[in-house]
PDB file of C-alpha atoms in Angstrom:
ATOM      1  CA  UNK A 255     -98.491 109.429-192.222  1.00  0.00           C
ATOM      2  CA  UNK A 256     -98.421 106.221-190.591  1.00  0.00           C
ATOM      3  CA  UNK A 257     -96.317 103.230-191.419  1.00  0.00           C
ATOM      4  CA  UNK A 258     -98.940 101.231-192.218  1.00  0.00           C
ATOM      5  CA  UNK A 259    -100.750 103.433-194.522  1.00  0.00           C
ATOM      6  CA  UNK A 260     -97.312 103.946-196.431  1.00  0.00           C
ATOM      7  CA  UNK A 261     -97.620 100.262-196.687  1.00  0.00           C
ATOM      8  CA  UNK A 262    -100.896 100.065-197.512  1.00  0.00           C
ATOM      9  CA  UNK A 263    -100.212 102.858-200.426  1.00  0.00           C
ATOM     10  CA  UNK A 264     -97.221 100.539-201.880  1.00  0.00           C
ATOM     11  CA  UNK A 265     -99.262  97.454-202.038  1.00  0.00           C
ATOM     12  CA  UNK A 266    -101.841  99.511-203.931  1.00  0.00           C
ATOM     13  CA  UNK A 267     -99.618 100.629-206.121  1.00  0.00           C
ATOM     14  CA  UNK A 268     -97.540  97.394-206.633  1.00  0.00           C
ATOM     15  CA  UNK A 269    -100.978  95.232-207.332  1.00  0.00           C
ATOM     16  CA  UNK A 270    -101.749  97.902-209.712  1.00  0.00           C
ATOM     17  CA  UNK A 271     -98.559  97.461-211.287  1.00  0.00           C
ATOM     18  CA  UNK A 272     -98.826  93.566-211.644  1.00  0.00           C
ATOM     19  CA  UNK A 273    -102.446  93.984-212.823  1.00  0.00           C
ATOM     20  CA  UNK A 274    -101.213  96.496-215.854  1.00  0.00           C
ATOM     21  CA  UNK A 275     -98.293  94.108-216.312  1.00  0.00           C
ATOM     22  CA  UNK A 276    -100.728  91.221-216.928  1.00  0.00           C
ATOM     23  CA  UNK A 277    -102.802  92.851-219.174  1.00  0.00           C
ATOM     24  CA  UNK A 278    -100.101  94.326-221.167  1.00  0.00           C
ATOM     25  CA  UNK A 279     -98.920  90.603-221.335  1.00  0.00           C
ATOM     26  CA  UNK A 280    -102.239  89.270-221.994  1.00  0.00           C
ATOM     27  CA  UNK A 281    -102.695  92.151-225.264  1.00  0.00           C
ATOM     28  CA  UNK A 282     -99.054  90.770-226.464  1.00  0.00           C
ATOM     29  CA  UNK A 283     -99.698  87.204-226.534  1.00  0.00           C
ATOM     30  CA  UNK A 284    -103.608  87.705-228.378  1.00  0.00           C
ATOM     31  CA  UNK A 285    -101.281  90.088-230.616  1.00  0.00           C
ATOM     32  CA  UNK A 286     -97.968  87.796-230.803  1.00  0.00           C
ATOM     33  CA  UNK A 287    -101.050  84.935-231.873  1.00  0.00           C
ATOM     34  CA  UNK A 288    -103.001  86.695-234.298  1.00  0.00           C
ATOM     35  CA  UNK A 289     -99.468  87.490-236.400  1.00  0.00           C
ATOM     36  CA  UNK A 290     -97.799  83.677-236.395  1.00  0.00           C
ATOM     37  CA  UNK A 291    -101.228  82.804-237.452  1.00  0.00           C
ATOM     38  CA  UNK A 292    -101.267  85.397-240.539  1.00  0.00           C
ATOM     39  CA  UNK A 293     -97.815  84.443-240.716  1.00  0.00           C
ATOM     40  CA  UNK A 294     -99.417  80.567-241.128  1.00  0.00           C
ATOM     41  CA  UNK A 295    -101.868  81.323-243.135  1.00  0.00           C
ATOM     42  CA  UNK A 296     -99.348  83.388-246.012  1.00  0.00           C
ATOM     43  CA  UNK A 297     -96.965  80.469-245.831  1.00  0.00           C
ATOM     44  CA  UNK A 298     -99.596  77.671-245.992  1.00  0.00           C
ATOM     45  CA  UNK A 299    -101.165  79.516-249.729  1.00  0.00           C
TER      46      UNK A 299
END
């Protein structure tokens, strides 16, 4: 393996991990928004 190949594999892994983390954070934001919305409805009633 050449040095450039190792770098490109690391870059691909890094991009993959960043995309995975971003999608997880997005899911968490949606879940938190739904939970807060539900709590808001409960406290209003």
